[in-house]
XYZ file of C-alpha atoms in Angstrom:
742
model
C 25.572 -25.557 27.346
C 22.317 -27.394 28.258
C 19.364 -26.295 30.286
C 17.556 -29.065 32.309
C 13.819 -29.144 32.219
C 13.559 -26.434 29.452
C 11.468 -26.561 26.401
C 12.270 -24.716 23.086
C 8.706 -23.636 22.778
C 9.164 -22.029 26.223
C 12.321 -20.326 25.226
C 10.541 -18.985 22.158
C 8.198 -17.285 24.688
C 11.014 -15.799 26.761
C 12.502 -13.064 24.518
C 11.058 -10.786 21.920
C 8.743 -8.067 20.960
C 7.188 -6.151 23.778
C 3.549 -4.896 24.209
C 1.574 -2.969 26.988
C 1.245 -4.799 30.182
C -2.325 -5.231 31.503
C -0.921 -5.778 35.023
C 2.114 -5.032 36.964
C 3.191 -8.797 36.670
C 5.914 -9.506 34.109
C 4.665 -11.494 31.154
C 6.301 -12.782 27.918
C 4.030 -14.090 25.122
C 4.182 -15.346 21.634
C 1.140 -15.732 19.529
C 2.485 -16.954 16.206
C 5.022 -19.587 15.027
C 6.391 -19.249 11.535
C 8.486 -21.750 9.446
C 11.914 -20.492 8.502
C 13.110 -23.310 6.384
C 12.044 -24.939 3.126
C 10.005 -28.170 3.496
C 10.039 -27.843 7.261
C 8.815 -30.894 8.982
C 7.145 -29.025 11.825
C 4.512 -26.397 11.247
C 1.757 -24.820 13.452
C -1.513 -23.137 12.508
C -2.055 -22.006 16.148
C 0.685 -21.177 18.527
C 0.113 -19.314 21.919
C 2.696 -19.347 24.666
C 2.434 -17.393 27.837
C 5.338 -17.256 30.306
C 5.120 -15.741 33.699
C 8.455 -15.792 35.451
C 6.932 -15.192 38.921
C 5.312 -18.699 39.055
C 8.038 -20.383 36.974
C 5.566 -21.871 34.455
C 4.701 -21.540 30.788
C 1.266 -22.325 29.378
C 1.416 -23.577 25.823
C -1.574 -23.946 23.457
C -0.795 -24.941 19.904
C -2.099 -26.904 16.948
C 0.928 -28.313 15.173
C 1.621 -30.846 12.530
C 4.845 -32.871 12.643
C 6.253 -35.280 10.111
C 9.415 -35.955 12.116
C 10.113 -39.361 13.608
C 13.023 -40.287 15.726
C 15.461 -38.638 18.128
C 16.198 -34.988 17.571
C 18.034 -32.085 19.290
C 16.860 -28.461 19.354
C 19.350 -25.837 18.313
C 18.099 -22.590 19.784
C 19.208 -19.040 19.001
C 17.846 -15.864 20.519
C 18.266 -12.551 18.695
C 17.629 -9.027 19.959
C 17.555 -6.433 17.130
C 19.126 -9.134 14.946
C 22.069 -9.558 17.352
C 22.661 -13.056 18.732
C 22.521 -12.955 22.519
C 21.928 -16.588 23.449
C 22.731 -19.832 21.721
C 21.923 -23.151 23.258
C 21.042 -26.782 22.435
C 18.404 -28.784 24.223
C 17.969 -32.565 24.142
C 14.185 -33.294 24.658
C 15.084 -36.577 26.230
C 17.273 -35.063 28.896
C 14.624 -32.432 29.549
C 11.851 -35.032 29.823
C 9.625 -33.278 27.393
C 6.468 -35.340 26.645
C 5.883 -36.486 23.132
C 9.206 -35.148 21.977
C 11.564 -38.071 22.918
C 11.422 -39.584 20.438
C 9.304 -37.343 18.098
C 6.414 -38.960 16.325
C 4.557 -37.719 13.235
C 1.074 -36.548 13.586
C -0.963 -33.705 14.995
C -0.466 -32.077 18.274
C -3.332 -30.155 19.815
C -3.317 -30.671 23.552
C -2.668 -27.587 25.732
C -0.135 -28.177 28.514
C 1.990 -26.404 31.044
C 5.758 -26.683 31.446
C 7.854 -25.845 34.470
C 10.804 -23.484 34.025
C 13.940 -23.474 36.110
C 15.357 -20.442 37.752
C 18.641 -20.987 35.864
C 16.721 -20.591 32.596
C 14.947 -17.439 33.834
C 18.283 -15.977 34.939
C 19.484 -15.983 31.253
C 16.626 -13.671 30.217
C 17.739 -9.905 30.471
C 15.534 -7.803 32.667
C 15.085 -5.246 29.797
C 13.063 -7.907 27.946
C 10.315 -7.326 30.387
C 10.169 -3.453 30.292
C 11.542 -2.201 26.985
C 8.665 -1.153 24.625
C 8.296 -2.984 21.404
C 11.580 -4.933 21.761
C 12.648 -6.447 18.552
C 13.718 -9.975 19.516
C 13.351 -13.339 17.923
C 13.728 -16.869 18.874
C 14.714 -19.408 16.286
C 14.766 -23.171 16.793
C 16.294 -25.644 14.375
C 15.335 -29.265 14.898
C 18.268 -31.495 13.947
C 18.538 -35.317 13.520
C 20.718 -37.236 16.027
C 20.629 -40.726 14.648
C 21.167 -42.455 11.232
C 23.289 -41.558 8.391
C 21.935 -38.003 8.294
C 22.778 -37.036 11.879
C 23.143 -33.323 12.387
C 20.906 -32.441 9.386
C 18.265 -29.776 10.069
C 14.837 -31.193 9.222
C 12.649 -28.322 10.551
C 12.978 -24.718 11.634
C 10.481 -22.579 13.538
C 10.652 -18.892 14.472
C 8.657 -16.806 16.970
C 8.426 -13.314 18.194
C 7.498 -12.503 21.767
C 5.558 -9.590 23.443
C 5.905 -8.485 27.068
C 2.913 -6.094 26.971
C 4.906 -2.863 26.768
C 4.373 -0.719 23.631
C 4.341 2.810 22.291
C 0.921 2.151 20.684
C -0.982 3.923 23.417
C -4.440 5.197 23.488
C -3.283 8.256 25.461
C -1.075 9.375 22.589
C -4.006 8.996 20.121
C -6.292 11.150 22.156
C -3.674 13.731 23.025
C -2.671 14.330 19.408
C -6.259 14.295 18.109
C -7.454 16.554 20.893
C -4.811 19.198 20.326
C -5.400 19.330 16.609
C -9.214 19.575 17.006
C -9.123 22.249 19.676
C -6.632 24.332 17.704
C -8.974 24.263 14.748
C -11.814 25.332 16.887
C -9.725 28.078 18.377
C -8.760 29.384 14.986
C -12.435 29.509 13.950
C -13.322 31.500 17.085
C -10.433 33.921 16.747
C -11.410 34.492 13.074
C -15.027 35.078 14.087
C -13.837 37.707 16.594
C -12.166 39.594 13.728
C -8.525 38.707 14.211
C -8.096 37.112 10.834
C -4.301 37.383 10.772
C -3.776 35.409 13.942
C -6.544 32.921 12.992
C -4.882 32.174 9.617
C -1.564 31.409 11.376
C -3.158 29.019 13.870
C -5.189 27.256 11.189
C -2.243 26.905 8.862
C -0.050 25.384 11.511
C -2.795 23.081 12.722
C -3.494 21.781 9.231
C 0.311 21.316 8.625
C 0.515 19.354 11.908
C -2.446 17.192 10.896
C -0.778 16.527 7.567
C 2.348 15.342 9.464
C 0.213 12.929 11.430
C -1.165 11.622 8.269
C 2.347 11.156 6.825
C 3.228 9.117 9.937
C 0.206 6.984 9.388
C 1.115 6.507 5.823
C 4.404 5.031 6.791
C 2.487 2.170 8.611
C 0.281 1.628 5.460
C 3.313 0.806 3.306
C 4.053 -2.842 2.629
C 7.659 -2.597 3.757
C 8.425 -4.849 6.779
C 8.685 -2.572 9.822
C 10.494 -3.031 13.168
C 8.000 -3.518 16.007
C 8.533 -0.100 17.417
C 7.873 1.535 14.119
C 4.658 -0.416 13.546
C 3.363 0.638 17.032
C 4.396 4.291 16.584
C 2.704 4.676 13.278
C -0.397 3.008 14.576
C -0.708 5.917 17.094
C -1.679 8.179 14.200
C -3.954 5.927 12.146
C -6.944 7.833 13.627
C -5.994 10.639 11.236
C -6.833 8.279 8.343
C -10.184 7.355 9.855
C -9.067 4.041 11.167
C -11.031 3.960 14.357
C -12.601 0.891 15.780
C -16.129 1.143 17.151
C -17.818 -2.203 17.747
C -21.409 -1.447 16.535
C -20.059 0.343 13.489
C -18.069 -2.710 12.562
C -21.208 -4.884 12.871
C -23.087 -2.584 10.667
C -20.314 -2.423 8.032
C -20.082 -6.291 8.009
C -23.785 -6.499 7.485
C -23.705 -3.893 4.738
C -20.921 -5.634 2.900
C -22.675 -9.004 2.939
C -26.068 -7.584 2.018
C -24.474 -5.921 -1.003
C -22.949 -9.122 -2.471
C -19.629 -8.991 -0.712
C -17.932 -11.715 1.436
C -16.529 -10.467 4.689
C -13.276 -11.850 6.056
C -13.223 -13.541 9.426
C -9.588 -13.424 10.465
C -10.294 -11.795 13.854
C -13.114 -14.298 14.581
C -10.649 -17.279 14.158
C -7.740 -16.069 16.245
C -8.504 -18.880 18.848
C -7.826 -21.497 16.186
C -5.585 -19.849 13.645
C -2.392 -17.808 14.018
C -2.031 -14.495 12.147
C 1.613 -13.432 11.502
C 2.472 -9.780 11.065
C 4.895 -9.720 8.222
C 8.441 -9.160 9.471
C 10.632 -10.430 6.623
C 10.650 -8.974 3.113
C 8.069 -10.814 1.065
C 9.803 -10.339 -2.246
C 12.679 -12.628 -1.218
C 12.102 -16.038 -3.029
C 13.368 -18.034 -0.075
C 10.459 -16.758 2.053
C 7.866 -17.913 -0.305
C 9.326 -21.400 -0.618
C 10.054 -21.557 3.128
C 6.500 -20.901 4.370
C 4.743 -22.272 1.319
C 2.774 -19.137 0.604
C -0.336 -19.629 -1.638
C -3.069 -17.375 -2.608
C -6.369 -19.026 -1.856
C -9.925 -17.882 -2.459
C -11.420 -19.966 0.337
C -13.050 -18.115 3.172
C -13.284 -14.836 1.229
C -9.664 -14.074 2.073
C -8.064 -13.756 -1.441
C -6.621 -10.331 -2.107
C -6.900 -9.612 1.635
C -4.452 -11.956 3.559
C -1.913 -14.482 2.478
C -2.669 -17.953 3.701
C 0.124 -20.410 4.379
C 0.186 -24.008 3.404
C -0.269 -24.993 7.053
C -3.360 -22.909 7.710
C -2.112 -19.624 9.243
C -2.347 -16.167 7.686
C 0.172 -13.366 7.052
C -0.846 -9.732 6.912
C 1.224 -6.755 5.590
C 0.894 -3.132 4.721
C -2.670 -1.864 4.860
C -3.937 -5.230 6.116
C -1.290 -5.148 8.925
C -2.743 -1.791 10.138
C -6.320 -3.151 10.019
C -5.359 -6.280 12.003
C -3.536 -4.233 14.663
C -6.594 -1.904 14.883
C -8.931 -4.909 15.472
C -10.661 -4.256 12.116
C -11.402 -6.893 9.519
C -9.528 -6.016 6.347
C -12.703 -6.135 4.280
C -14.152 -3.329 6.456
C -11.219 -1.073 6.423
C -12.293 0.959 3.360
C -15.796 1.471 4.615
C -14.472 2.324 8.118
C -12.252 5.134 6.740
C -15.173 6.389 4.576
C -17.623 6.231 7.454
C -15.559 8.325 9.829
C -14.798 10.771 7.122
C -18.537 11.283 6.514
C -19.237 11.378 10.296
C -16.657 14.094 10.938
C -17.981 16.083 7.924
C -21.496 16.005 9.261
C -20.275 16.918 12.721
C -18.395 19.945 11.390
C -21.611 21.076 9.549
C -23.745 20.598 12.644
C -21.204 22.645 14.727
C -21.468 25.509 12.341
C -25.178 25.440 12.384
C -25.373 25.058 16.169
C -22.902 28.003 16.670
C -25.118 30.115 14.373
C -28.185 29.269 16.412
C -26.395 29.956 19.710
C -25.161 33.338 18.473
C -28.662 34.355 17.393
C -30.169 33.272 20.725
C -27.591 35.204 22.748
C -28.171 38.300 20.727
C -31.920 38.014 21.191
C -31.440 37.483 24.926
C -29.095 40.523 24.931
C -26.305 38.376 26.324
C -23.994 39.202 23.438
C -23.524 42.437 21.529
C -25.257 42.509 18.112
C -22.039 43.154 16.206
C -20.183 40.189 17.702
C -19.648 37.519 15.055
C -21.807 39.777 12.903
C -20.156 38.766 9.585
C -20.432 35.105 10.365
C -24.114 35.347 11.220
C -24.872 37.138 7.899
C -22.619 34.901 5.767
C -22.849 31.630 7.660
C -23.924 29.595 4.696
C -20.802 30.623 2.796
C -18.819 29.807 5.899
C -20.370 26.400 6.126
C -19.494 25.699 2.441
C -15.884 26.677 3.241
C -15.751 24.424 6.325
C -17.024 21.431 4.209
C -14.389 22.273 1.405
C -11.760 22.352 4.167
C -12.631 19.020 5.513
C -12.522 17.598 1.899
C -8.938 18.764 1.711
C -8.101 17.351 5.165
C -9.663 13.954 4.354
C -8.243 13.875 0.748
C -5.214 11.756 1.602
C -7.227 8.950 3.404
C -9.911 9.000 0.603
C -7.234 8.754 -2.051
C -5.399 5.792 -0.476
C -8.500 3.798 0.593
C -10.556 4.391 -2.512
C -7.664 3.496 -4.864
C -6.920 0.453 -2.624
C -10.536 -0.660 -2.848
C -10.190 -0.831 -6.635
C -7.809 -3.707 -6.006
C -9.924 -5.422 -3.284
C -13.487 -5.308 -4.662
C -14.947 -6.130 -1.252
C -18.498 -5.754 -2.706
C -20.136 -4.052 -5.770
C -21.579 -1.279 -3.461
C -18.196 -0.579 -1.983
C -16.707 -0.232 -5.416
C -19.404 2.184 -6.344
C -18.714 4.298 -3.238
C -14.941 4.198 -3.960
C -15.497 5.550 -7.453
C -18.023 8.175 -6.320
C -16.006 9.533 -3.440
C -12.634 9.530 -5.171
C -13.554 11.150 -8.409
C -16.128 13.404 -6.710
C -13.508 14.692 -4.284
C -10.938 15.080 -6.989
C -13.241 16.913 -9.174
C -14.572 19.163 -6.437
C -11.068 20.138 -5.220
C -9.872 20.631 -8.746
C -12.724 22.985 -9.368
C -11.963 24.876 -6.214
C -8.376 25.262 -7.197
C -9.522 26.449 -10.612
C -11.778 29.094 -9.090
C -8.955 30.334 -6.908
C -6.690 30.746 -9.808
C -9.397 32.402 -11.812
C -10.137 34.904 -8.974
C -6.502 35.606 -8.480
C -5.947 36.332 -12.127
C -8.868 38.550 -12.302
C -7.587 40.471 -9.216
C -4.236 40.882 -10.994
C -6.048 42.174 -14.154
C -8.039 44.632 -12.226
C -5.953 45.661 -9.218
C -2.410 44.427 -10.208
C -2.325 42.357 -7.042
C -3.782 38.823 -6.519
C -4.398 39.669 -2.758
C -7.008 42.228 -3.507
C -10.008 40.098 -4.301
C -8.657 37.028 -2.503
C -8.570 38.693 0.753
C -10.989 41.578 0.537
C -13.975 39.683 -0.794
C -15.497 37.943 2.166
C -17.423 35.454 -0.122
C -14.186 34.278 -1.730
C -12.258 34.248 1.503
C -14.857 32.250 3.418
C -15.579 29.728 0.545
C -12.346 29.283 -1.160
C -9.809 30.635 1.433
C -8.973 27.205 2.719
C -6.958 26.570 -0.449
C -4.788 29.733 -0.366
C -4.879 31.581 2.961
C -1.884 29.617 4.348
C 0.114 30.747 1.280
C 1.426 34.113 0.373
C -0.828 35.897 -2.169
C 1.575 35.422 -5.141
C 1.704 31.615 -4.421
C -2.138 31.169 -4.612
C -1.361 28.383 -7.237
C 0.534 26.271 -4.833
C -2.619 24.265 -3.860
C -2.211 22.508 -7.239
C 1.190 20.984 -6.504
C -0.145 19.991 -3.035
C -3.092 18.087 -4.560
C -0.865 16.349 -7.081
C 1.569 15.442 -4.272
C -1.271 13.793 -2.377
C -2.622 11.822 -5.416
C 0.762 10.552 -6.499
C 1.759 9.472 -3.041
C -1.617 7.781 -2.411
C -1.387 5.867 -5.707
C 1.953 4.326 -4.813
C 0.733 3.313 -1.285
C -2.555 1.918 -2.554
C -1.437 0.151 -5.739
C 2.079 -1.157 -4.734
C 1.017 -3.144 -1.702
C 2.854 -6.175 -3.095
C 6.008 -4.228 -3.757
C 7.379 -2.495 -0.609
C 10.690 -1.648 -2.202
C 8.853 0.146 -5.014
C 6.949 2.101 -2.427
C 10.028 3.034 -0.531
C 11.885 4.319 -3.624
C 8.841 6.208 -4.741
C 8.404 7.937 -1.487
C 12.014 9.043 -1.410
C 11.628 10.731 -4.760
C 8.139 12.239 -3.884
C 9.369 13.594 -0.415
C 12.585 14.937 -1.943
C 10.677 16.783 -4.680
C 8.351 18.175 -1.910
C 11.356 19.296 0.204
C 13.121 20.947 -2.573
C 9.999 22.676 -3.848
C 9.153 23.907 -0.372
C 12.649 25.116 0.284
C 13.112 26.951 -3.015
C 9.567 28.569 -3.475
C 8.820 28.973 0.286
C 5.170 29.527 -0.672
C 3.695 29.861 2.862
C 2.506 33.262 4.321
C 5.545 34.167 6.330
C 8.969 33.221 7.531
C 7.767 31.277 10.610
C 5.133 29.377 8.720
C 7.641 28.453 6.024
C 10.062 27.145 8.635
C 7.250 25.103 10.236
C 6.342 23.440 6.975
C 9.825 23.031 5.601
C 10.790 21.277 8.884
C 7.872 18.826 8.389
C 8.898 18.187 4.751
C 12.474 17.527 5.910
C 11.236 15.019 8.537
C 9.037 13.229 5.907
C 12.046 12.978 3.679
C 14.180 11.482 6.429
C 11.344 8.963 7.303
C 11.321 7.843 3.633
C 15.016 7.098 3.836
C 14.432 5.094 6.995
C 11.694 3.237 5.170
C 14.017 2.343 2.330
C 16.515 0.961 4.977
C 13.698 -1.306 6.278
C 13.390 -3.012 2.874
C 16.869 -4.581 3.498
C 17.859 -4.312 -0.153
C 21.448 -3.637 1.010
C 21.602 -6.757 3.166
C 22.237 -4.765 6.318
C 22.607 -6.610 9.552
C 19.318 -6.964 11.564
C 20.949 -4.936 14.350
C 21.320 -2.030 11.986
C 17.668 -2.206 10.923
C 16.548 -2.514 14.504
C 18.552 0.525 15.691
C 17.228 2.505 12.720
C 13.730 1.656 13.862
C 14.452 3.019 17.268
C 15.937 6.147 15.945
C 12.875 6.757 13.726
C 10.649 6.424 16.800
C 12.707 8.668 19.070
C 13.256 11.318 16.355
C 9.622 11.499 15.352
C 8.321 11.372 18.985
C 10.504 14.318 19.874
C 9.586 16.250 16.642
C 5.869 15.633 17.105
C 6.122 16.786 20.830
C 7.911 19.988 19.698
C 5.204 20.807 17.153
C 2.445 20.074 19.551
C 3.990 22.189 22.294
C 4.474 25.035 19.747
C 0.878 24.861 18.602
C -0.435 24.670 22.215
C 1.658 27.567 23.447
C 0.874 29.828 20.375
C -2.795 29.075 20.541
C -2.974 29.674 24.230
C -1.213 32.996 23.968
C -3.477 34.080 21.189
C -6.664 33.180 23.102
C -5.614 35.325 26.052
C -4.080 38.200 24.095
C -6.029 41.514 23.819
C -5.083 41.870 20.268
C -3.545 38.661 18.863
C -3.003 40.137 15.362
C -0.175 42.299 16.713
C 1.826 39.135 17.572
C 2.405 38.508 13.913
C 4.322 40.709 11.417
C 2.182 41.944 8.504
C 2.560 39.739 5.347
C 4.583 41.256 2.544
C 1.732 40.461 0.158
C -0.270 43.392 1.754
C -3.222 41.098 2.526
C -3.831 42.911 5.747
C -4.773 46.020 3.855
C -7.704 44.124 2.430
C -8.796 41.734 5.268
C -11.302 42.856 7.783
C -9.199 42.814 10.994
C -9.839 44.397 14.300
C -6.290 45.669 14.281
C -6.889 48.156 11.499
C -10.522 49.060 12.105
C -9.537 52.270 13.919
C -7.386 53.560 11.090
C -9.637 52.676 8.266
C -13.127 53.451 9.591
C -13.527 56.683 7.575
C -12.252 55.174 4.330
C -14.416 52.120 4.767
C -17.451 54.310 5.380
C -16.770 56.387 2.253
C -16.202 53.286 0.206
C -19.376 51.681 1.450
C -21.328 54.857 0.752
C -20.027 55.023 -2.736
C -20.876 51.384 -3.441
C -24.314 51.715 -1.700
C -23.416 48.769 0.773
C -24.676 48.551 4.277
C -22.535 47.562 7.292
C -22.864 43.940 6.418
C -23.222 42.560 2.928
C -23.639 39.187 1.260
C -22.818 39.961 -2.344
C -19.422 38.925 -3.512
C -16.951 41.642 -4.661
C -16.009 39.385 -7.451
C -19.449 39.567 -8.848
C -19.374 43.382 -8.438
C -16.014 43.379 -10.389
C -17.490 41.459 -13.127
C -20.749 43.468 -13.502
C -18.879 46.762 -13.018
C -16.417 45.908 -15.784
C -19.165 44.793 -18.127
C -21.112 47.966 -17.528
C -18.073 50.239 -17.973
C -17.245 48.611 -21.245
C -20.681 49.052 -22.580
C -20.906 52.614 -21.387
C -17.597 53.590 -22.702
C -18.360 52.116 -26.055
C -21.794 53.879 -26.311
C -21.002 57.277 -24.834
C -17.345 57.623 -25.962
C -15.853 58.030 -22.501
C -12.961 60.386 -22.216
C -11.092 57.508 -20.639
C -11.596 55.024 -23.546
C -9.900 53.948 -26.725
C -8.503 56.774 -28.706
C -9.104 59.349 -25.989
C -6.759 57.669 -23.463
C -3.128 57.253 -24.473
C -4.041 54.775 -27.056
C -5.539 52.356 -24.491
C -8.387 49.947 -25.366
C -12.080 50.111 -24.174
C -11.392 47.230 -21.697
C -8.333 49.123 -20.311
C -10.311 52.193 -19.651
C -13.085 50.153 -18.055
C -10.603 48.653 -15.723
C -9.303 52.163 -14.831
C -12.828 53.205 -14.114
C -13.413 50.127 -11.838
C -10.195 50.828 -10.007
C -11.132 54.396 -9.364
C -14.472 53.245 -8.045
C -12.664 51.702 -5.015
C -10.838 54.869 -4.180
C -11.759 57.644 -1.849
C -13.463 60.754 -3.585
C -11.019 63.183 -5.023
C -11.095 66.861 -3.994
C -12.152 68.698 -7.220
C -10.084 71.741 -6.253
C -6.833 70.210 -5.183
C -7.102 67.021 -7.137
C -5.881 65.021 -4.194
C -7.450 62.739 -1.676
C -9.137 64.661 1.150
C -8.361 61.893 3.612
C -4.849 60.725 3.263
C -4.169 57.122 4.227
C -1.841 56.821 7.263
C 0.774 54.815 5.279
C 1.056 57.681 2.631
C 1.477 60.602 5.087
C 4.577 62.600 4.625
C 5.056 61.321 1.035
C 5.032 63.607 -2.058
C 1.631 63.958 -3.659
C 3.010 63.315 -7.042
C 4.000 59.655 -7.824
C 3.992 57.090 -4.979
C 4.036 53.349 -4.690
C 0.370 52.523 -4.452
C -0.983 50.693 -1.431
C -4.243 48.867 -1.387
C -6.325 48.501 -3.464
C -3.370 48.198 -5.824
C -1.371 46.115 -3.392
C 2.263 45.993 -2.462
C 3.294 44.984 -5.958
C 1.446 47.727 -7.716
C 3.262 50.247 -9.904
C 3.734 53.901 -9.285
C 0.459 55.815 -9.734
C -0.571 59.338 -9.495
C -2.864 60.440 -6.707
C -4.499 62.960 -8.934
C -7.840 61.791 -10.387
C -6.617 58.093 -10.271
C -4.853 58.443 -13.680
C -1.575 56.629 -14.381
C 1.743 58.384 -13.858
C 2.629 60.504 -16.727
C -0.868 61.376 -17.799
C -2.121 64.902 -17.255
C -5.086 65.202 -14.851
C -7.932 67.398 -15.995
C -7.822 70.895 -14.743
C -10.130 71.694 -11.804
C -12.612 74.612 -11.747
C -11.180 78.031 -11.446
């Protein structure tokens, strides 16, 4: 079959990947031409073809070099998702193509337009103009037609096409970012109003959703060749990694890099003279390296950043691919992520300070009651520290990947210093925070037989360190350590294995499988619904890692299978992300307009609600709180940490018991040690006063009413996991309480 008046370059522009239309007019475009044969006699450093079917013309602008002389014929194949849909041959002499009959060696650099017949347009399926990110390729073999070597292929070129339709949409980015930010703000407001139980649920689900967005972005950062729809989908979530293009910020970062001894890349500035190919074929295949003549060059400051082909174009992959699609120079990517991490941290701090000022102003103007957000207004500095710590945890994945990646790039000495400072600084800071949480929990277990007591009753610990454990059940306070290790290990493989996509895919399967098994077995989150939410995210991340392994093509699967898997990944994750977003929006909305949102959630089994200051229990614990505050000498609002009180109280009790021979110490108390008796004394200081006549509590907690006064399972402060204790004089079960006065 032959098509009159039709050019292979035009056919290359007729079918392929699809990106957003800037107008209602159908457009097919190709912006790169790659060689697909070893020692190809036809190469192009610039290739730009725009085909508009409405006016039956194709505009071609290319800078090509040909070493072919004589008569040739073009053998053209068009593939959609790897499936051949059109195969034809074109004789340039019959098609009257200028300069191609016969072909002559030399350089071609003159733009020109070619007419296209209606018969040729009729062979292009209508879906090619409308389907987003269509995975289609046009491959052209140039074969000899004369001499003894007639029929031999002397060149091969391949191109991908775009129609302007894509799933990489600015609306998706703003919608996902807006929901996550508004949900975090809502959780902070709900917590400030005293509904800590509801606030912890909203915050936990929001951070889990944000982590899912980051996992989607990490797929795009891998060096595995991805189908077009997957590249576009993962690009929607790169904002969660701080990859956001702002023109003046890019200018500042380029200046900073050059002024500190670095050499900025200029790929984006040379697009009008050089083609940049987004890697589509697995780089580790030896044939690819020999076919396109890949060489690592140091010219132009592009070594370690983009691969330059022997004919002058560039190939980007992995992290570089994401930077190129975002319109950011690869040498600015690390500084871009770091800059926006810092900007968001400063904005979070300013929001806390501004909210503090607004609250104080409203109270002075008597537009707000003095006890509204009272605890926040007193301990706002501690809250500010907790907010900054929380943002360190949120930004930890992006800092890990980009800082470690910068170690392999060395964009400038100053950038290397920043990478070292931020990576090790954040790792040490979060490790110290995790250590503090574990230490506090162990002290709480030692003093009160329940880790939830100090972790959730001490406002200083809760506001400063709560970001690490509030989403977990009290007995799983340590789970933040596996989370940090998971982020570091995953980031190391993504950053250091940029030249080995298969290694990244295999590593991610193992990492995500371990995360899914751990989450399913331990179920460390605060309640059943939160566990289900997070386990579902872990399961989807594991499925995505399997898809990523399929894209490496280590099994030699047909391109059609790989293309279909890419579409399945997009549809599955789009549906999953939409469900999570709707769940978060609906839940947050109901909570904001609910009179008492804490009642929507079942109380956690770790008994944290007995220790947290929540509006739900204020009515039932007012008298006990007042008695406890009077006994401790505290006012309505206090700044001092209960943890510090525990430490000082224990120390004082030990010394007092040692000096005065307390009847509750050493040899006088069932063989217990001085430290044990001091702990008993500290525990008793948190209890309501005991009636000296009856030896019982004068005010019986509502959850003990109707139970025998002998031995019961102790509630707070001992916690749900506490052992049976006597309500007489706070002594352990089995010990005889001292007799009361006659």
